[in-house]
mmCIF file of C-alpha atoms in Angstrom:
data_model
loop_
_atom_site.group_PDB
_atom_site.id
_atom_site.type_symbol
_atom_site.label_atom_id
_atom_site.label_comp_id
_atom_site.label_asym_id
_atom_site.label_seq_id
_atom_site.Cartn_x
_atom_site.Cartn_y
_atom_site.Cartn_z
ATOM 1 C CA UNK A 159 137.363 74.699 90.077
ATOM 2 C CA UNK A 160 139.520 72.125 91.775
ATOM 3 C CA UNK A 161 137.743 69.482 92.569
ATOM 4 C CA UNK A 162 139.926 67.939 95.258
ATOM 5 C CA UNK A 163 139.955 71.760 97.116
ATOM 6 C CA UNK A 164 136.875 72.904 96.208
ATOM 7 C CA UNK A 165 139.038 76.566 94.972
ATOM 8 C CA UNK A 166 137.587 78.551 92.069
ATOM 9 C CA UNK A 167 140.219 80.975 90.359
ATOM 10 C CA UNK A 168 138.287 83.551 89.197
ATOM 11 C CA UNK A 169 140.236 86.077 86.021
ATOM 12 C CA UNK A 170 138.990 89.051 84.789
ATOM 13 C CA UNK A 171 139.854 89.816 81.077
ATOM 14 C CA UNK A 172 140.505 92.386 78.867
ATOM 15 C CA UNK A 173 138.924 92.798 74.878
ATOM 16 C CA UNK A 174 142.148 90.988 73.676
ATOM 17 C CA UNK A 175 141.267 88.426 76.273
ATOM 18 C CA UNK A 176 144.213 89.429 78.270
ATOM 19 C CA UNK A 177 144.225 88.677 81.794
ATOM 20 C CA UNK A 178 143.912 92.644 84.099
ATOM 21 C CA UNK A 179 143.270 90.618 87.724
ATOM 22 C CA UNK A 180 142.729 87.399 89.472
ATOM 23 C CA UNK A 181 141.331 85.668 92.423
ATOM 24 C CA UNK A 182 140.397 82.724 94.431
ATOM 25 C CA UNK A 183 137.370 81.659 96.290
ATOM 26 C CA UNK A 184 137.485 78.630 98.737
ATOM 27 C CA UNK A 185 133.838 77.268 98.261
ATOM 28 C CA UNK A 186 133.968 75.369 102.036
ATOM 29 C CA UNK A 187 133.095 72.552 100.279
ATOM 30 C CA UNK A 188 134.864 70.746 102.308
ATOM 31 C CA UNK A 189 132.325 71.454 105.053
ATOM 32 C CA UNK A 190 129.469 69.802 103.098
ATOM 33 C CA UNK A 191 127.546 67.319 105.420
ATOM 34 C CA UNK A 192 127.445 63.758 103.282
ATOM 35 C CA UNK A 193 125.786 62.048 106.264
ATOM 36 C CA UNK A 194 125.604 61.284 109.625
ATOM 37 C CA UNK A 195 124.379 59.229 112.805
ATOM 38 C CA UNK A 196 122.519 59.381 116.109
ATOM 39 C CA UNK A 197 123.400 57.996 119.551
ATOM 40 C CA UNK A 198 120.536 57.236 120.885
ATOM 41 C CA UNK A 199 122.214 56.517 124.453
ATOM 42 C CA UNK A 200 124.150 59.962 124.536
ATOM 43 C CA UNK A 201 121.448 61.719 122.806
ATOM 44 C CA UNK A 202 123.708 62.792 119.915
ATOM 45 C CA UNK A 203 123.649 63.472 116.676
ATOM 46 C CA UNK A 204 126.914 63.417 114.386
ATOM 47 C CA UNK A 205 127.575 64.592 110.861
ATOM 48 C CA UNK A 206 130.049 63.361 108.817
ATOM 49 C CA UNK A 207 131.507 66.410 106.100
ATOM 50 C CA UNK A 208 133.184 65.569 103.277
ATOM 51 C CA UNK A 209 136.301 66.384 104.243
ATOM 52 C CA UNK A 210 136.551 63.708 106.351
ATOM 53 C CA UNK A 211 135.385 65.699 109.815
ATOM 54 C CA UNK A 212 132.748 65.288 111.836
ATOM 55 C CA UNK A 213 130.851 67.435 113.898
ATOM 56 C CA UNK A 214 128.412 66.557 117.205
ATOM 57 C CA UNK A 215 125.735 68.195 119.159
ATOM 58 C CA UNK A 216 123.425 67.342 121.813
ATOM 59 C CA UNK A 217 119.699 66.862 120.287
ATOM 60 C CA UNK A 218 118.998 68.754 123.516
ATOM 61 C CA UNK A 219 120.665 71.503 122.082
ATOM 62 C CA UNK A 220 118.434 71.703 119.511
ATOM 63 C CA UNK A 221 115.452 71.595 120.970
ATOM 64 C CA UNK A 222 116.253 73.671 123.979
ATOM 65 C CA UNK A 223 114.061 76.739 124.389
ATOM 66 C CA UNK A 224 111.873 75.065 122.002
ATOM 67 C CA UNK A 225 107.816 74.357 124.016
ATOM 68 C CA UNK A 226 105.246 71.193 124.275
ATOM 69 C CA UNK A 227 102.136 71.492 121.855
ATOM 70 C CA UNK A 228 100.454 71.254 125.027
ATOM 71 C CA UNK A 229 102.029 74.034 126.770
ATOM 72 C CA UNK A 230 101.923 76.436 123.285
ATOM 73 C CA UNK A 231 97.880 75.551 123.198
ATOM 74 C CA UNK A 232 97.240 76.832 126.551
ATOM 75 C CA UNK A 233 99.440 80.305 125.748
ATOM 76 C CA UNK A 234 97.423 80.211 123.356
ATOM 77 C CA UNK A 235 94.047 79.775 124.650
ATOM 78 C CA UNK A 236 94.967 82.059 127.295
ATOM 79 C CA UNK A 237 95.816 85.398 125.000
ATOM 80 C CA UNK A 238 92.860 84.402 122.990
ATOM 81 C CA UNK A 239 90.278 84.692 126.211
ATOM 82 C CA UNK A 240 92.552 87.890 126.603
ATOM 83 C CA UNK A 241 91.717 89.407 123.733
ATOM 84 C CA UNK A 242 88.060 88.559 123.982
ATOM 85 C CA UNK A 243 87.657 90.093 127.424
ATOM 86 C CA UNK A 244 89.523 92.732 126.088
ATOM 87 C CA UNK A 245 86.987 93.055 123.037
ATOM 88 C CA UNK A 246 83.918 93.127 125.176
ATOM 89 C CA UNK A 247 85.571 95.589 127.497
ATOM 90 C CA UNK A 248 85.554 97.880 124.499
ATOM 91 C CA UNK A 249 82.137 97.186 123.505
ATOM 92 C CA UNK A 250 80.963 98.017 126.457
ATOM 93 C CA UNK A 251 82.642 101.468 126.975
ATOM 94 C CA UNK A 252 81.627 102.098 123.514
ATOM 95 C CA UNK A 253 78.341 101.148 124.490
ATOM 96 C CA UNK A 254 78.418 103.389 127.616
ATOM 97 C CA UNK A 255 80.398 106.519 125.279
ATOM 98 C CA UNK A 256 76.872 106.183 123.212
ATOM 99 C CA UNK A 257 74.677 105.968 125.475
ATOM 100 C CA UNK A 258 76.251 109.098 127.382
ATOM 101 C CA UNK A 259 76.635 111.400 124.078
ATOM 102 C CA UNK A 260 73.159 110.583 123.674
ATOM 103 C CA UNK A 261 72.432 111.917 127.465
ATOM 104 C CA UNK A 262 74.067 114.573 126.232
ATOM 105 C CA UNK A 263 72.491 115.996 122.994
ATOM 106 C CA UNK A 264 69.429 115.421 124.817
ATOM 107 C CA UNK A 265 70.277 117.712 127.900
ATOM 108 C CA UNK A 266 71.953 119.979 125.292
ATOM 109 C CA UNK A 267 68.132 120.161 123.142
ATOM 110 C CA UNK A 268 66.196 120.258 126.531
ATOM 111 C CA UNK A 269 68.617 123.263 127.624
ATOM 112 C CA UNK A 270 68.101 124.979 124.340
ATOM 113 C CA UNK A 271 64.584 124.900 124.098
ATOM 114 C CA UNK A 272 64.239 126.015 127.783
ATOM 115 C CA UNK A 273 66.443 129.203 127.180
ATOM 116 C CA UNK A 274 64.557 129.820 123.618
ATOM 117 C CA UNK A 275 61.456 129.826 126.004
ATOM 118 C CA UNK A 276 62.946 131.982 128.552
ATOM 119 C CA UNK A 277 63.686 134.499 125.648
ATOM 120 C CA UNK A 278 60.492 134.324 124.495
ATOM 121 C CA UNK A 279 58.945 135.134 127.566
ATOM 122 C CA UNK A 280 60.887 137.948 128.543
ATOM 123 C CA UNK A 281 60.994 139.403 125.148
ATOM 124 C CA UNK A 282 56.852 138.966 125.388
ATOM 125 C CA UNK A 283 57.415 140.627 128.344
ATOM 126 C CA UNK A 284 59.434 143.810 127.746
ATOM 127 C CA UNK A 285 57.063 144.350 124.547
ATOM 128 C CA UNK A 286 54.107 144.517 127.098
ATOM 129 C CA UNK A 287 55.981 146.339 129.920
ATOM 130 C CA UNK A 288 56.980 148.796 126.847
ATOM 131 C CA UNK A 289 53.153 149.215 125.521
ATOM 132 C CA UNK A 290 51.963 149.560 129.241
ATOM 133 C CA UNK A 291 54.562 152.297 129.361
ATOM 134 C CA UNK A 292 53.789 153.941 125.749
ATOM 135 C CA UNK A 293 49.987 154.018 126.789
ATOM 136 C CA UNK A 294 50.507 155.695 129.861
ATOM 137 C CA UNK A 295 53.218 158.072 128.443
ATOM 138 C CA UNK A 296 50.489 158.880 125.815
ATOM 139 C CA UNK A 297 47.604 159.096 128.427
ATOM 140 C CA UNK A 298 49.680 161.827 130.404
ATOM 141 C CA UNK A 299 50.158 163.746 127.103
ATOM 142 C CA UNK A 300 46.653 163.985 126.300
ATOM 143 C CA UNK A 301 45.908 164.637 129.705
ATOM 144 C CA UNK A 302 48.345 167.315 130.498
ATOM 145 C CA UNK A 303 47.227 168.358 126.603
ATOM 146 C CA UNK A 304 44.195 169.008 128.137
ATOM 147 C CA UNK A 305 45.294 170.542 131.104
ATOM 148 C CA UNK A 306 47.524 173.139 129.555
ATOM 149 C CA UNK A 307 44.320 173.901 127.518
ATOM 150 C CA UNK A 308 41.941 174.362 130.431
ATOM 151 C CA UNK A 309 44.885 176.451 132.023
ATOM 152 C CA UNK A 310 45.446 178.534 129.009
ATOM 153 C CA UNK A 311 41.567 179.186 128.474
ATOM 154 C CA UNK A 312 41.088 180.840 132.270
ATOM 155 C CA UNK A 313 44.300 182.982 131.641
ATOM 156 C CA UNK A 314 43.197 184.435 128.654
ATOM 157 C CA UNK A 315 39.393 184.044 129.925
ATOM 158 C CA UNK A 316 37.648 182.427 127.189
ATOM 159 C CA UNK A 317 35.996 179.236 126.779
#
């Protein structure tokens, strides 16, 4: 490296340690702050480089854009009370989603039990309906049993 230009020469060698390429990098050196001062009335600071330069900015530059303590506490604050209304708003529709699904199973039991019920009953029913039915088919066949008896006895005349 040269110290006064801050260039590296870089070489890349063969096994006989002959040289195949080259090349030079320009560390910007030369652009290395070594100090620097602050106006105070102009609000400026200014850095000396070693190369003999200087460069300036406005401090308001810098800090442009940038926010108070006071101002990033209260943006602050105010998302956190955000996010705890926001919080209990979900609580409380999680609440409400509860306590409806409970609502729900409970109308869904109530529903179930009422149309088991129904099913029993008219089941129950039909069964009776269907002995009512049997008896009286089975009456009528002993009666007309009977009947075709009697009928047959005074056709042929005997007892």
């Amino acid at each position: 490296m040269d110290n006064t230009t801050y260039v590296i020469t870089v070489a890349l060698t063969n096994v006989n340690n002959e040289t195949i390429a080259s090349a030079q990098v320009d560390l910007p050196m030369e652009s290395t702050v070594v100090g620097g001062t602050y106006d105070s009335e102009n609000k400026q600071v200014t850095l000396t480089l070693t190369s003999g330069g200087s460069v300036s900015f406005s401090v308001a530059d810098l800090v442009e854009g940038l926010v108070s303590q006071t101002d990033y506490d209260a943006k602050v604050a105010e998302l956190e009370a955000a996010d705890t209304a926001l919080q209990a708003n979900i609580d409380t529709e999680a609440s409400t989603r509860e306590e409806a699904d409970t609502t729900l199973q409970t109308n869904i039991t109530a529903e179930e039990s009422a149309r088991t019920a129904a099913d029993t009953a008219e089941k129950t029913a039909r069964e009776e309906a269907d002995a009512a039915i049997q008896a009286q088919l089975d009456a009528m066949e002993y009666a007309t049993s009977d009947d075709i008896n009697a009928l047959f006895e005074e056709d042929t005349g005997t007892d």
